[in-house]
Short mmCIF file of C-alpha atoms in Angstrom, two decimals:
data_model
loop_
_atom_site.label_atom_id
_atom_site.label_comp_id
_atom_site.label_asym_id
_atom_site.label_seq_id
_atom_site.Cartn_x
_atom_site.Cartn_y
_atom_site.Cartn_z
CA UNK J 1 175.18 86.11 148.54
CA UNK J 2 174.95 82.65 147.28
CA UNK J 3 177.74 80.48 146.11
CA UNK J 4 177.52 77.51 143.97
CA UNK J 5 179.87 74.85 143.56
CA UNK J 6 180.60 73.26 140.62
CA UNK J 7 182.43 69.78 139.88
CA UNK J 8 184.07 69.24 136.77
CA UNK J 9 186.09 65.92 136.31
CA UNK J 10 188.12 65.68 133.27
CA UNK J 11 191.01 63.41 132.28
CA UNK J 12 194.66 65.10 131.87
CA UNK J 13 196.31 63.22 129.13
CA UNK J 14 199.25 64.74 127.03
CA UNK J 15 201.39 61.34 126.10
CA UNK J 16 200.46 59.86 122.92
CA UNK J 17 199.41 56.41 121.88
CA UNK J 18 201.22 53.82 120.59
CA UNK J 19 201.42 50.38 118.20
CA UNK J 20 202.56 48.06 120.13
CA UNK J 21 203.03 45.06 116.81
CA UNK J 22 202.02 44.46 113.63
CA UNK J 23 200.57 41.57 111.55
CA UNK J 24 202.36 39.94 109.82
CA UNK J 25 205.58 40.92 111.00
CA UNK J 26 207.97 43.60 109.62
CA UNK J 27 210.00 42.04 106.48
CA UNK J 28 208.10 38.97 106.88
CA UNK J 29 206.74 36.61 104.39
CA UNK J 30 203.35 35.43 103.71
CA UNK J 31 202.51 32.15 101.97
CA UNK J 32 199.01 31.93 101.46
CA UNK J 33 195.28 32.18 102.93
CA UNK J 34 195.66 36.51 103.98
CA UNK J 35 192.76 37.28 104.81
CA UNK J 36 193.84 39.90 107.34
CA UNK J 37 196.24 42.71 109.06
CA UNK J 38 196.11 43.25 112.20
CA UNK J 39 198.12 45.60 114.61
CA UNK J 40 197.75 46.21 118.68
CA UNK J 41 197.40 49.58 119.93
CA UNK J 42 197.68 51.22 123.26
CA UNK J 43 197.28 54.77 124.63
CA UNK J 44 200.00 55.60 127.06
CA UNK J 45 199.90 54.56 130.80
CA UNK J 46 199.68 58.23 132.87
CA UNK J 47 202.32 58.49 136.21
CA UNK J 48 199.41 57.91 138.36
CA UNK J 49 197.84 54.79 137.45
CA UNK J 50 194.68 56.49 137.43
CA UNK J 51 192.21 57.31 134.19
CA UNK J 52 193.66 56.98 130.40
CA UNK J 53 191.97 58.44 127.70
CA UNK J 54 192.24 55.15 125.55
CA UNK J 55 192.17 54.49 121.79
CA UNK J 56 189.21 56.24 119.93
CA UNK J 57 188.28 53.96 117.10
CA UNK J 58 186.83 56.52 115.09
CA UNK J 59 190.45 58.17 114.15
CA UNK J 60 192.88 54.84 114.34
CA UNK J 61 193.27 53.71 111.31
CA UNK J 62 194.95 50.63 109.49
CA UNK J 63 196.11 50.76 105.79
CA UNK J 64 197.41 47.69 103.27
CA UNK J 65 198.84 48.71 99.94
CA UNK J 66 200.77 46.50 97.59
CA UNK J 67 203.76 48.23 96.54
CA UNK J 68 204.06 47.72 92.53
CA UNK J 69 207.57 49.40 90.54
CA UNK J 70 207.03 52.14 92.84
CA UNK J 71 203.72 52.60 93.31
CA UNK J 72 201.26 51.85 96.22
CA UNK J 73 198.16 50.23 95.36
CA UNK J 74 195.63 50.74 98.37
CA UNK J 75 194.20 47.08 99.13
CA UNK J 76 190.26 47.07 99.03
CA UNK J 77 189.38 46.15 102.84
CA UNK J 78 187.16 47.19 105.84
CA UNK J 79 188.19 48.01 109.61
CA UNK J 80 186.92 46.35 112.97
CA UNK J 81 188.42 46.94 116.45
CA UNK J 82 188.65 43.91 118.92
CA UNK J 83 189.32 44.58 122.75
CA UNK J 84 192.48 43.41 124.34
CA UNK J 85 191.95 43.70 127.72
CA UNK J 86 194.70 41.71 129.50
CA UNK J 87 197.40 44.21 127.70
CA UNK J 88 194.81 47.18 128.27
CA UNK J 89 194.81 47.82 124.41
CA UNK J 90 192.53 47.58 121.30
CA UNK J 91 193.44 45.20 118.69
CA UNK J 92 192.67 47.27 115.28
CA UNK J 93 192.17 44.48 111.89
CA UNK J 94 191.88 45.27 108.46
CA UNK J 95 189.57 42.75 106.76
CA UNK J 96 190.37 42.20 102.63
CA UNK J 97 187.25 42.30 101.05
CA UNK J 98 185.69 41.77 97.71
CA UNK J 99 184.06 44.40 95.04
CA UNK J 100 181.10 43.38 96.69
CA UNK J 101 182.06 44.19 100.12
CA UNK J 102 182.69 40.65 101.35
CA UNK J 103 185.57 39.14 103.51
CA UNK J 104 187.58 37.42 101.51
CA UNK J 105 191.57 36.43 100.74
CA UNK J 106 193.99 37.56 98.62
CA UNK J 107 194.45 35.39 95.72
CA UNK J 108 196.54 31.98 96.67
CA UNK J 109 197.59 31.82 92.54
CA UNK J 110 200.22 33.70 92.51
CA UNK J 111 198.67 36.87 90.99
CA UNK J 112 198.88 39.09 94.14
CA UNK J 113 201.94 38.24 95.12
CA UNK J 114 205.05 41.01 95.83
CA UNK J 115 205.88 43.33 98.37
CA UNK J 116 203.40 44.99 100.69
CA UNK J 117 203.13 47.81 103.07
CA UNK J 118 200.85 47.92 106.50
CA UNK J 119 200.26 51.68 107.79
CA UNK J 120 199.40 51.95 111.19
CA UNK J 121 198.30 55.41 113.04
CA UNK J 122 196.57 55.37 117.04
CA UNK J 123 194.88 58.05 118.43
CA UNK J 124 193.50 58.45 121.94
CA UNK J 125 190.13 60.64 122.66
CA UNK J 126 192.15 63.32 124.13
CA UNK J 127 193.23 63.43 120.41
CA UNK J 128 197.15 62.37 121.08
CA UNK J 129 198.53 60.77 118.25
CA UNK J 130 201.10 58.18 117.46
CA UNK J 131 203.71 58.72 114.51
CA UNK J 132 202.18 56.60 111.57
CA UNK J 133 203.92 53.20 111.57
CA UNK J 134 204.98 51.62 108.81
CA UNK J 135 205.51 48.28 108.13
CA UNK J 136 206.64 46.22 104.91
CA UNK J 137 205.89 41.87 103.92
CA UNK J 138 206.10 40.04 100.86
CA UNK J 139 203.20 37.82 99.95
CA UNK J 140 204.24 34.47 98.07
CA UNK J 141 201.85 32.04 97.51
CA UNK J 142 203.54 29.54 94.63
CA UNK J 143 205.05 27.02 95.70
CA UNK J 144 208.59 26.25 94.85
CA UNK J 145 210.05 23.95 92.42
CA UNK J 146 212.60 22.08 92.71
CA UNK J 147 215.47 21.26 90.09
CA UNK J 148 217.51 18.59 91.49
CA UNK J 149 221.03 18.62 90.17
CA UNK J 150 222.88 15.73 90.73
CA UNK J 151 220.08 13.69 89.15
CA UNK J 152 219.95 12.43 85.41
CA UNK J 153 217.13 11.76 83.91
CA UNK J 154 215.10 8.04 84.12
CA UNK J 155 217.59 7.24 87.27
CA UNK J 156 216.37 4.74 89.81
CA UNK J 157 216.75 5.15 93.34
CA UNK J 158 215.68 2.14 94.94
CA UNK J 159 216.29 1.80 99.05
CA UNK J 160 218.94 4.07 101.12
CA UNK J 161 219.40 7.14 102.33
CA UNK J 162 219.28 9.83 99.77
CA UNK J 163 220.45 13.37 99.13
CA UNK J 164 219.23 15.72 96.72
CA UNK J 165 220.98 18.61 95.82
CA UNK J 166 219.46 21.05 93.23
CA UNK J 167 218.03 24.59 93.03
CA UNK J 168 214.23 26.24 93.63
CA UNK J 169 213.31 28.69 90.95
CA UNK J 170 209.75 30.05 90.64
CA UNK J 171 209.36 32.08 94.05
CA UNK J 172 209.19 35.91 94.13
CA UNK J 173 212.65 36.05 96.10
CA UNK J 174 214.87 34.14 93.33
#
C-alpha cells in the first residue's frame, strides 16, 4: 500500500465586494471638460487578514447613461481598471469616447447637458457580487447670465463699492 498526499490551497471567500465612491459625486453637478467616471472598488477584507479573492476586471463593470423624459440613453465609452494599492482596491473608469473610438469629452455647448446616471457593479474572482450602485449628476456646461435688477439702462457707476442684485436665467436648474 502506497499513499499519496495531495495539497490543494484554495481561497475561502463568501463576502461580497463593494464600491467604495463614485465620480462625480451622487446629486452632484458637472460644469464642463467630462471626460470621465470613475468609481473605487474593493472586495471584502476576510476575519483573518489572510488571502482575498480581489476584484476580477473581466465582470466589474461601469455604466453612464443620460437620462432624457424618462429614458436612459447609454453614453458611448470604453472601460480601464487602475490599481489602488494604498486602499487595497481597483479604481474602475469609464472613458467617453467618440464614433471613432477615441477619448474624448462630452460637449462643453450646452447640447449634452441634463441629468445623468453612473451604474456601478464589483465582482471578486470567487464570483461574489456587489448590489449594482447607482448614482445620479447633472451636467451643465452654459454659463449663467446675469440680469441685474436694480440697474437701468446707460447708468454710470463710476468709483465705490457696488452691489448688484438681479437674477441668473439660462442654466439647466432655473
Amino acid at each position: 500500500n502506497q499513499t499519496i498526499d495531495h495539497i490543494c490551497v484554495f481561497t475561502y471567500d463568501n463576502c461580497n465586494p463593494s464600491v467604495l465612491s463614485v465620480f462625480p459625486e451622487n446629486r452632484g453637478t458637472v460644469s464642463k471638460n467630462l471626460r470621465t467616471v470613475s468609481a473605487v472598488l474593493k472586495d471584502c477584507q476576510p476575519r483573518f487578514d489572510i488571502e482575498i479573492s480581489d476584484i476580477d476586471v473581466s465582470k466589474s463593470s461601469i455604466r453612464l447613461f443620460q437620462v432624457k423624459e424618462g429614458e436612459s440613453i447609454e453614453v458611448t465609452s470604453r472601460i480601464r481598471f487602475e490599481s489602488a494599492p494604498d486602499q487595497r482596491a481597483t479604481k474602475i473608469l469609464l472613458e467617453i469616447v467618440d464614433s471613432q473610438g477615441a477619448a474624448t469629452n462630452l460637449p462643453n455647448d450646452g447640447s449634452a447637458d441634463g441629468d445623468y446616471r453612473v451604474e456601478v457593479v464589483a465582482f471578486d474572482r470567487s464570483g461574489n457580487q456587489s448590489e449594482v450602485l447607482s448614482s445620479t449628476f447633472q451636467l451643465d456646461t452654459i454659463d449663467p447670465i446675469v440680469v441685474p435688477g436694480n440697474l437701468s439702462d446707460d447708468q454710470v457707476l463710476a468709483g465705490g463699492e457696488y452691489f448688484l442684485f438681479g437674477k441668473e436665467i439660462g442654466r439647466a436648474h432655473v
